[in-house]
CSV table of C-alpha atoms and ligand atoms in Angstrom, one decimal:
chain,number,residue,atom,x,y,z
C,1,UNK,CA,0.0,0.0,0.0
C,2,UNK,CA,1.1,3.2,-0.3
C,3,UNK,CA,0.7,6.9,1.5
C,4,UNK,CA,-1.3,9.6,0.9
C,5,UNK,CA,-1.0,13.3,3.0
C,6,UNK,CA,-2.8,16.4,2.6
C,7,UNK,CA,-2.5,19.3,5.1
C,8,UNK,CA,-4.2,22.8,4.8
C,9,UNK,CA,-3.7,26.1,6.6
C,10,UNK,CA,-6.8,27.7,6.3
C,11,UNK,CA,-9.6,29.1,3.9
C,12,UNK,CA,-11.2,32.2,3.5
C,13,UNK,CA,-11.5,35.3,1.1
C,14,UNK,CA,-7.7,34.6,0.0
C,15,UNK,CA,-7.5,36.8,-3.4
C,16,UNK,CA,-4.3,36.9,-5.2
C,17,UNK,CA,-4.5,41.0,-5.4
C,18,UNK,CA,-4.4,40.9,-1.4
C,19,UNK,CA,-1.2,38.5,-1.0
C,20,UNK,CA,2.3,40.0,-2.4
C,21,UNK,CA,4.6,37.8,-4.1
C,22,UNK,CA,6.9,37.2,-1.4
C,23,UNK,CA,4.0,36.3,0.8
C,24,UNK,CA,2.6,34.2,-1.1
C,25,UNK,CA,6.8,32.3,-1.2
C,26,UNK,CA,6.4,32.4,2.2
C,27,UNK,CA,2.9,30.5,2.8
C,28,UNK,CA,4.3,27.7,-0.3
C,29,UNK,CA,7.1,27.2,1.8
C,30,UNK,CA,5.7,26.8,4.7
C,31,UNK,CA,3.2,24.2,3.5
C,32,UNK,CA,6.3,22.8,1.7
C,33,UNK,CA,7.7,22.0,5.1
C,34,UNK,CA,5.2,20.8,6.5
C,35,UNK,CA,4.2,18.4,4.0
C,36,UNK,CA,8.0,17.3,4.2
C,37,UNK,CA,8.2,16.7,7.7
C,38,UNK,CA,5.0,14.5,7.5
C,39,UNK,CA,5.6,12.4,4.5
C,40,UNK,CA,9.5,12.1,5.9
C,41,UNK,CA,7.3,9.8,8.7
C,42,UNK,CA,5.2,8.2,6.2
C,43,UNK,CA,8.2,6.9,3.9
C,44,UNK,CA,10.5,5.3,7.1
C,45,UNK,CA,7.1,3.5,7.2
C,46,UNK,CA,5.7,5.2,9.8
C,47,UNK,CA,2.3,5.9,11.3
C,48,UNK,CA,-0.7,7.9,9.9
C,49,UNK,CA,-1.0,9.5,13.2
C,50,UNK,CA,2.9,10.2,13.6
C,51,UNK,CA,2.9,12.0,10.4
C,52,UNK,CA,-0.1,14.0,10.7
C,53,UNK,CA,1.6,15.1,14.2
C,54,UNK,CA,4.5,16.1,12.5
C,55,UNK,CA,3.0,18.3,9.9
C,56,UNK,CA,0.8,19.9,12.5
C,57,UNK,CA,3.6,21.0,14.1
C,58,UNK,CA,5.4,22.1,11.5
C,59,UNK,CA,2.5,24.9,10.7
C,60,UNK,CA,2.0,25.3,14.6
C,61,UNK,CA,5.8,26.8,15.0
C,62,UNK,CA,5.1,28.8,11.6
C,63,UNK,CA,3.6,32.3,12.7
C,64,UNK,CA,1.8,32.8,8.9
C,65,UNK,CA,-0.5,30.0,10.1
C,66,UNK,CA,-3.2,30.8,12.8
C,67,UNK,CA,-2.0,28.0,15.3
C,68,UNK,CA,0.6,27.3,17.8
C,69,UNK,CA,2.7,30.7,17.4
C,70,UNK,CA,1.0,33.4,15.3
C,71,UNK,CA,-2.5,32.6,16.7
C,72,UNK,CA,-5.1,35.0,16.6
C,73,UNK,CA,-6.1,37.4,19.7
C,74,UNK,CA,-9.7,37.1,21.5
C,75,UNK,CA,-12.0,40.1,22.3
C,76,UNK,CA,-9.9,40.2,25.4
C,77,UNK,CA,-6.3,40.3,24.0
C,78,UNK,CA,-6.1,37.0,24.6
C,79,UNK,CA,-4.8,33.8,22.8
C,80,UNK,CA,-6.6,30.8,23.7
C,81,UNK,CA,-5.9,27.5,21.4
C,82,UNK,CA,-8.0,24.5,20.2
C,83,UNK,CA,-6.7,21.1,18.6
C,84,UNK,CA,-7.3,17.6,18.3
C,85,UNK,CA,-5.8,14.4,16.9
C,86,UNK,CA,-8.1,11.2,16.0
C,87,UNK,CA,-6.9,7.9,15.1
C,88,UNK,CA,-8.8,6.0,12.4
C,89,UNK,CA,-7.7,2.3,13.7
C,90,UNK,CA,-9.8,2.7,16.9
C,91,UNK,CA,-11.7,6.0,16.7
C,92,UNK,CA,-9.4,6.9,19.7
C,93,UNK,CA,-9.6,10.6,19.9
C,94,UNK,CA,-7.7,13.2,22.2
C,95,UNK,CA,-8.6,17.3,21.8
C,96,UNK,CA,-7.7,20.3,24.5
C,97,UNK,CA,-10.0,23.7,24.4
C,98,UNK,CA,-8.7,27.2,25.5
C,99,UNK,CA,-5.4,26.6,26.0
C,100,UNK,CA,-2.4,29.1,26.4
C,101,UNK,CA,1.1,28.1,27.1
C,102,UNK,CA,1.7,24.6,25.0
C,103,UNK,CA,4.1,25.3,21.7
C,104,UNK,CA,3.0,22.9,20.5
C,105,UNK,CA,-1.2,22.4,21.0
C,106,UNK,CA,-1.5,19.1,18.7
C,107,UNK,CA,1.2,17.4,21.0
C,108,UNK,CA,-1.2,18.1,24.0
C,109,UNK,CA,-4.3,16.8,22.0
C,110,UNK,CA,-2.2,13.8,21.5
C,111,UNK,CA,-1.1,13.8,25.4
C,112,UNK,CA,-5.0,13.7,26.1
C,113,UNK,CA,-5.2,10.9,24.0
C,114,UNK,CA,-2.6,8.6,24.8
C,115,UNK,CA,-2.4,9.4,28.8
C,116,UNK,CA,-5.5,9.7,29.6
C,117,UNK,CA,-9.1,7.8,29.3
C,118,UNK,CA,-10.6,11.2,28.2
C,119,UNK,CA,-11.1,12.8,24.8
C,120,UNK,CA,-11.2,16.5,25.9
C,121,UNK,CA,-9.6,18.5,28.6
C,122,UNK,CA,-9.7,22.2,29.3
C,123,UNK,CA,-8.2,24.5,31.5
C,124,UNK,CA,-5.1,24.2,33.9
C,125,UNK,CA,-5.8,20.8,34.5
C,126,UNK,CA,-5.1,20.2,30.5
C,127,UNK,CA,-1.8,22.4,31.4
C,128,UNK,CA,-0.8,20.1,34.3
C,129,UNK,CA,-1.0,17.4,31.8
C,130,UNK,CA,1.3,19.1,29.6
C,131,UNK,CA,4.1,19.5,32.0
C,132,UNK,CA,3.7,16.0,33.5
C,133,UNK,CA,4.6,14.9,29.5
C,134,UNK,CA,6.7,17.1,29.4
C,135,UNK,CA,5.5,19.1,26.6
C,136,UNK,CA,7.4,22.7,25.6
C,137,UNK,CA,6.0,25.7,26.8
C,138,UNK,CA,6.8,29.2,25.4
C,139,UNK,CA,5.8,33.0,26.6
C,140,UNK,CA,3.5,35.2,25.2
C,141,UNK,CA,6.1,37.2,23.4
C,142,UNK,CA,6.8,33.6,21.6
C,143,UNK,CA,3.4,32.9,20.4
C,144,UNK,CA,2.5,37.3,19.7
C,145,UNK,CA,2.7,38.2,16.5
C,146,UNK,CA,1.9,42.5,15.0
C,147,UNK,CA,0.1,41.0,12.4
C,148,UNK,CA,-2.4,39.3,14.0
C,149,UNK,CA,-2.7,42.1,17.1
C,150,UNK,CA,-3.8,44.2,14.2
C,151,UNK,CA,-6.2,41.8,12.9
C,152,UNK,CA,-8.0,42.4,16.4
C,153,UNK,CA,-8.1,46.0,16.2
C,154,UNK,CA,-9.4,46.3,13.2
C,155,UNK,CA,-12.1,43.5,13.7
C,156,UNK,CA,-12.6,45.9,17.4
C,157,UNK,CA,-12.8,49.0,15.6
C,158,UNK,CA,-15.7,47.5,13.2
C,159,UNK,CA,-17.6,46.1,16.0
C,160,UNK,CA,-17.2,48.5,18.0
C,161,UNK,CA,-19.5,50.1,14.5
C,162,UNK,CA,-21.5,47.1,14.9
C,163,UNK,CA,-20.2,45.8,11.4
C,164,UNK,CA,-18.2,42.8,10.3
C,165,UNK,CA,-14.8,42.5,8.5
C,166,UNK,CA,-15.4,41.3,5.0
C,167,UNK,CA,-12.2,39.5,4.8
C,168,UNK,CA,-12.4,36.8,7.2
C,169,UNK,CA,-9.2,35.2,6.0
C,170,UNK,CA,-8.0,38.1,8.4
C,171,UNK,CA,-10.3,37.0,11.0
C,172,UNK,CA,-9.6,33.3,11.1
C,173,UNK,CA,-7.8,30.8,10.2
C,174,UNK,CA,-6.5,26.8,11.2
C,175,UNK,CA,-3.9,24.2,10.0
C,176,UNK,CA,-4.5,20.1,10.0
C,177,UNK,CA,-3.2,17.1,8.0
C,178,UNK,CA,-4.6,14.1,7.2
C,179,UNK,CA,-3.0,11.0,6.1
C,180,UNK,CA,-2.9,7.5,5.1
C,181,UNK,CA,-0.1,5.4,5.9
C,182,UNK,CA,1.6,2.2,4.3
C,183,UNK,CA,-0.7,0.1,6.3
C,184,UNK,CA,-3.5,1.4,5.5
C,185,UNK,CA,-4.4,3.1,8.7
C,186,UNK,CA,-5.8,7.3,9.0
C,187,UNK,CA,-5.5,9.8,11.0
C,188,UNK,CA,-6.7,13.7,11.2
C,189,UNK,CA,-5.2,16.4,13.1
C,190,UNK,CA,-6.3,19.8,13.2
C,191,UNK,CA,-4.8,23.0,15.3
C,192,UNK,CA,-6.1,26.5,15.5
C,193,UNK,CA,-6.0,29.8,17.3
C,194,UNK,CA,-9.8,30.2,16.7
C,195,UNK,CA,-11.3,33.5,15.2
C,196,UNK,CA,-10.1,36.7,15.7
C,197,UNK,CA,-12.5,38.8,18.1
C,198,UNK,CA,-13.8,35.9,19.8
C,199,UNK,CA,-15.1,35.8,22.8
C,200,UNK,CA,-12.7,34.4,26.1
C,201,UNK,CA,-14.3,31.2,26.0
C,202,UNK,CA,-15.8,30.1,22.6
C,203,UNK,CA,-14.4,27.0,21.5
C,204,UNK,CA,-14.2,26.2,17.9
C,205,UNK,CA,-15.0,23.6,15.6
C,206,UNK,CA,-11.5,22.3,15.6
C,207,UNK,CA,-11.5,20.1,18.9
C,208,UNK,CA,-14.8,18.9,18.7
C,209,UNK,CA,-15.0,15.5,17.1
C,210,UNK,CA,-17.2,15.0,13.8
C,211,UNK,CA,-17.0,18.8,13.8
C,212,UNK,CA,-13.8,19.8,12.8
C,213,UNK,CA,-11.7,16.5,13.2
C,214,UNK,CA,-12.5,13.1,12.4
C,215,UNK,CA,-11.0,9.6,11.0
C,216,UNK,CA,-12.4,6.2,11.2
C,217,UNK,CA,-10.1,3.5,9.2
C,218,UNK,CA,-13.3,2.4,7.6
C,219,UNK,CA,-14.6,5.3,5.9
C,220,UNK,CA,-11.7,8.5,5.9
C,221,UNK,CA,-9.9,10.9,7.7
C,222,UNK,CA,-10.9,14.7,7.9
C,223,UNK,CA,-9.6,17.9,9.1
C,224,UNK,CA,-11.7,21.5,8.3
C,225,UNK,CA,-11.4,24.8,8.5
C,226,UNK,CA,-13.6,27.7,8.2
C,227,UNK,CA,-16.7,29.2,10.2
C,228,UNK,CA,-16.6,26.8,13.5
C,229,UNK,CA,-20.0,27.2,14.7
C,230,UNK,CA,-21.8,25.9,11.3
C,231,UNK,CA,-19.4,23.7,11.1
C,232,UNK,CA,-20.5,22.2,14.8
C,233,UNK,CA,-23.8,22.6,14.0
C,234,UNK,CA,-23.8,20.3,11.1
C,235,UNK,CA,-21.0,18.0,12.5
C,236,UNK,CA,-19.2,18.5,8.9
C,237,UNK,CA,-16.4,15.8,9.5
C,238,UNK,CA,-18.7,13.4,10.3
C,239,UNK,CA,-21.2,13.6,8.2
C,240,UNK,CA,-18.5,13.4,5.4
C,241,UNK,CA,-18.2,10.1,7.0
C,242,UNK,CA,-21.4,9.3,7.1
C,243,UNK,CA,-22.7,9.6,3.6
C,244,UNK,CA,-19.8,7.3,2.7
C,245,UNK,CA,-20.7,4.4,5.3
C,246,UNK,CA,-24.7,4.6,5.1
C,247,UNK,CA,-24.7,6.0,1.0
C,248,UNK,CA,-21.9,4.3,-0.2
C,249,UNK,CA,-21.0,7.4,-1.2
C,250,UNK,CA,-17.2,8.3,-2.5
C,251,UNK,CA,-14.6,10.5,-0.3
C,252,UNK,CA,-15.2,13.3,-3.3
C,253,UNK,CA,-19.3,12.6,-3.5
C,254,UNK,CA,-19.3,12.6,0.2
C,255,UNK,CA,-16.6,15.8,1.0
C,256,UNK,CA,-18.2,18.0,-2.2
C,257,UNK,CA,-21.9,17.5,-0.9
C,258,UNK,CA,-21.3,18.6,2.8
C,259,UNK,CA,-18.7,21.6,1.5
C,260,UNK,CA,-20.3,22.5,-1.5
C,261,UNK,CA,-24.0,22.0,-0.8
C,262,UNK,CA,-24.7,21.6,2.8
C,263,UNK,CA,-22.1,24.0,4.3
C,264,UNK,CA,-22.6,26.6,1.6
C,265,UNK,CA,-26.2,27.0,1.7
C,266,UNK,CA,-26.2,28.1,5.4
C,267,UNK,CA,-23.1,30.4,6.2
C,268,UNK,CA,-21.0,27.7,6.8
C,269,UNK,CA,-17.8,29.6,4.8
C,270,UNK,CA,-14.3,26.9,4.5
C,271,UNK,CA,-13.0,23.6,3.1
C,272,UNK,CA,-12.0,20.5,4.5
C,273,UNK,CA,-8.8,18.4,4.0
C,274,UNK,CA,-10.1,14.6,3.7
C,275,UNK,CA,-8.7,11.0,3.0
C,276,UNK,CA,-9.7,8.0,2.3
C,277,UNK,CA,-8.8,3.8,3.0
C,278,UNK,CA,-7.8,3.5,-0.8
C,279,UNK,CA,-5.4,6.4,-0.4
C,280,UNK,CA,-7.9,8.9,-2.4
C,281,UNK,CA,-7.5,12.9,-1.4
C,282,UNK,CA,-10.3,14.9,-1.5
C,283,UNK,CA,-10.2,18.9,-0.7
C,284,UNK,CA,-13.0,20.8,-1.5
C,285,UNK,CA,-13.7,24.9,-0.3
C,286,UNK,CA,-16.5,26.8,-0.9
C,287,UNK,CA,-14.6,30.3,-0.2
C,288,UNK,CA,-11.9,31.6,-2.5
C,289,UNK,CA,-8.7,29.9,-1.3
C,290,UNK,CA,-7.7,27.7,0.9
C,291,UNK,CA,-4.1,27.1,1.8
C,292,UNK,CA,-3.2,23.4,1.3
C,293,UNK,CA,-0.5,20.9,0.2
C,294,UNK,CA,-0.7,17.1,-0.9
C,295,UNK,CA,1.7,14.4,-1.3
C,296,UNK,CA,0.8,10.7,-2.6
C,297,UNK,CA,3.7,7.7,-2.6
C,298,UNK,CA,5.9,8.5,-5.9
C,299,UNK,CA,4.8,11.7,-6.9
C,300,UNK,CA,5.9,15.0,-6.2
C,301,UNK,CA,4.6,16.9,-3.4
C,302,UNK,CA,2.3,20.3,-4.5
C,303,UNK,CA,0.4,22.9,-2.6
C,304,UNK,CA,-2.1,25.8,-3.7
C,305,UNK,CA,-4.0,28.9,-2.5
C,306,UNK,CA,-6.4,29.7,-4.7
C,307,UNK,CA,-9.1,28.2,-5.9
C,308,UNK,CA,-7.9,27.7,-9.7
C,309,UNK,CA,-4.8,26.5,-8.8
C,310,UNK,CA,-5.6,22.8,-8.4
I,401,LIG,N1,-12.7,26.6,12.2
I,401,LIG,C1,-11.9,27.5,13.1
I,401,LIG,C2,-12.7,27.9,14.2
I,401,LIG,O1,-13.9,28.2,14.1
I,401,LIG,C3,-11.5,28.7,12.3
I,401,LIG,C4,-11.0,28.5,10.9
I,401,LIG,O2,-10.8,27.3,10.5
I,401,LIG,O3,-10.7,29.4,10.2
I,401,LIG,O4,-12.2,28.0,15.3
């Protein structure tokens, strides 16, 4: 058998005219290393869930990404973090909510998973666990970035008008992977900073499984991104799942219909990353870009933004 990886960092109203060419480097190459440092798993015959690990990280330590360092700031000035990992073998999941300190969020997810008989944990009692695995922690100077400090003003300023930004590719924002490995074994992981402006408190999409995270070795793996609350509402990842187990639908069948159809119709604004048993990638967004890189066994590795770039 042999491996398939996608990761993403995001969707939203990405338009060419609002990224410069250097920016634009930048986000490639960031995507580039992350897809390298998961597929580097995935060829030494690794583990689905290792190498979706590894690429989550990758875009966590990457401040263009809204995760790990670089996430965005709540109504409060405050960063507060979301991720979860899922393993298709078992349906074993692990996920933390709200969470400041971590470098590395995904690594805690996994902690939750792996350590404990739990699936989410919140809070300091999710930080204790992250020193007793002895997990990295950074500042807040580590994790701040001007870019994304502005984002919040802005979005303040405008609410403060009671309006909305229309860019919400400013606003948000979330990386994940998804893989299958030589085995034939998924896994999802997903890791954000939320939404800029949010209220201390709200939890996304992201850590919430069948929302934004999901992989079951008999259907696929998924990882979205894109506005949380629809995206919990109509537990997207999930149902991706679910009209391929119940349907007999395909990954792209299944993934197009909840991203396209379902997701559009109501407000539900992003994409999703998604994989299936036979290796198939499927990565549908119903905004204009979404960041996101692929890699199958014996071909080259690619990533895109836009949405004619595929
Ligand atoms: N889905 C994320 C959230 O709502 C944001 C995003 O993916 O852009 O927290």
């Amino acid at each position: 058998m042999t491996y398939s990886l996608a990761i993403h960092g995001g969707a939203g109203t990405i338009l060419k005219s609002r990224l410069t060419p250097e920016r634009e480097a930048a986000y490639h190459a960031g995507l580039q290393a992350a897809l390298a440092a998961g597929a580097a798993v995935l060829r030494a015959d690794g583990r689905a869930l290792d190498a979706v690990t590894a690429a989550v990280c990758v875009l966590e330590d990457d401040p263009l990404f809204n995760a790990g360092r670089g996430a965005v700031f709540t109504s409060a000035g405050a960063q507060e973090m979301d991720a979860a990992v899922m393993d298709g073998r078992d349906r074993r999941a692990g996920a933390v909510a709200g969470i400041f300190g971590p470098k590395n969020p995904v690594l805690l997810a996994r902690a939750v998973m792996e350590r404990t008989g739990h699936v989410c944990l919140i809070g300091p009692n999710a930080l204790e666990l992250a020193r007793a695995a002895g997990l990295a922690f950074e500042d807040p100077e580590y994790f701040f970035t001007e870019a994304r400090w502005q984002s919040l003003q802005k979005v303040l300023a405008l609410a403060a008008e009671g309006r909305v930004s229309d860019d919400p590719a400013q606003r948000h924002g979330t990386v994940g992977a998804v893989a299958r490995d030589r085995a034939g074994d998924l896994a999802a992981a997903t890791s954000t900073g939320g939404m800029t402006g949010k209220a201390p408190g709200r939890v996304g999409d992201t850590p919430m499984i069948g929302a934004g995270t999901f992989a079951d070795n008999a259907t696929c793996a998924v990882s979205g991104t894109g506005h949380g609350e629809v995206f919990i509402r109509w537990t997207a990842a999930a149902e991706i799942a679910a009209r391929m187990r119940h349907r007999g639908d395909s990954l792209e069948a299944a993934a197009n219909a909840v991203v396209m159809d379902e997701l559009a119709a109501v407000d539900g604004s992003g994409g999703v990353i998604a994989v299936d048993r036979d290796g198939t990638i499927a990565m549908p967004f119903n905004c204009e870009g979404m960041y996101r890189g692929w890699v199958r066994e014996g071909s080259a590795a690619e990533t895109a933004i836009y949405a004619d770039a595929r």
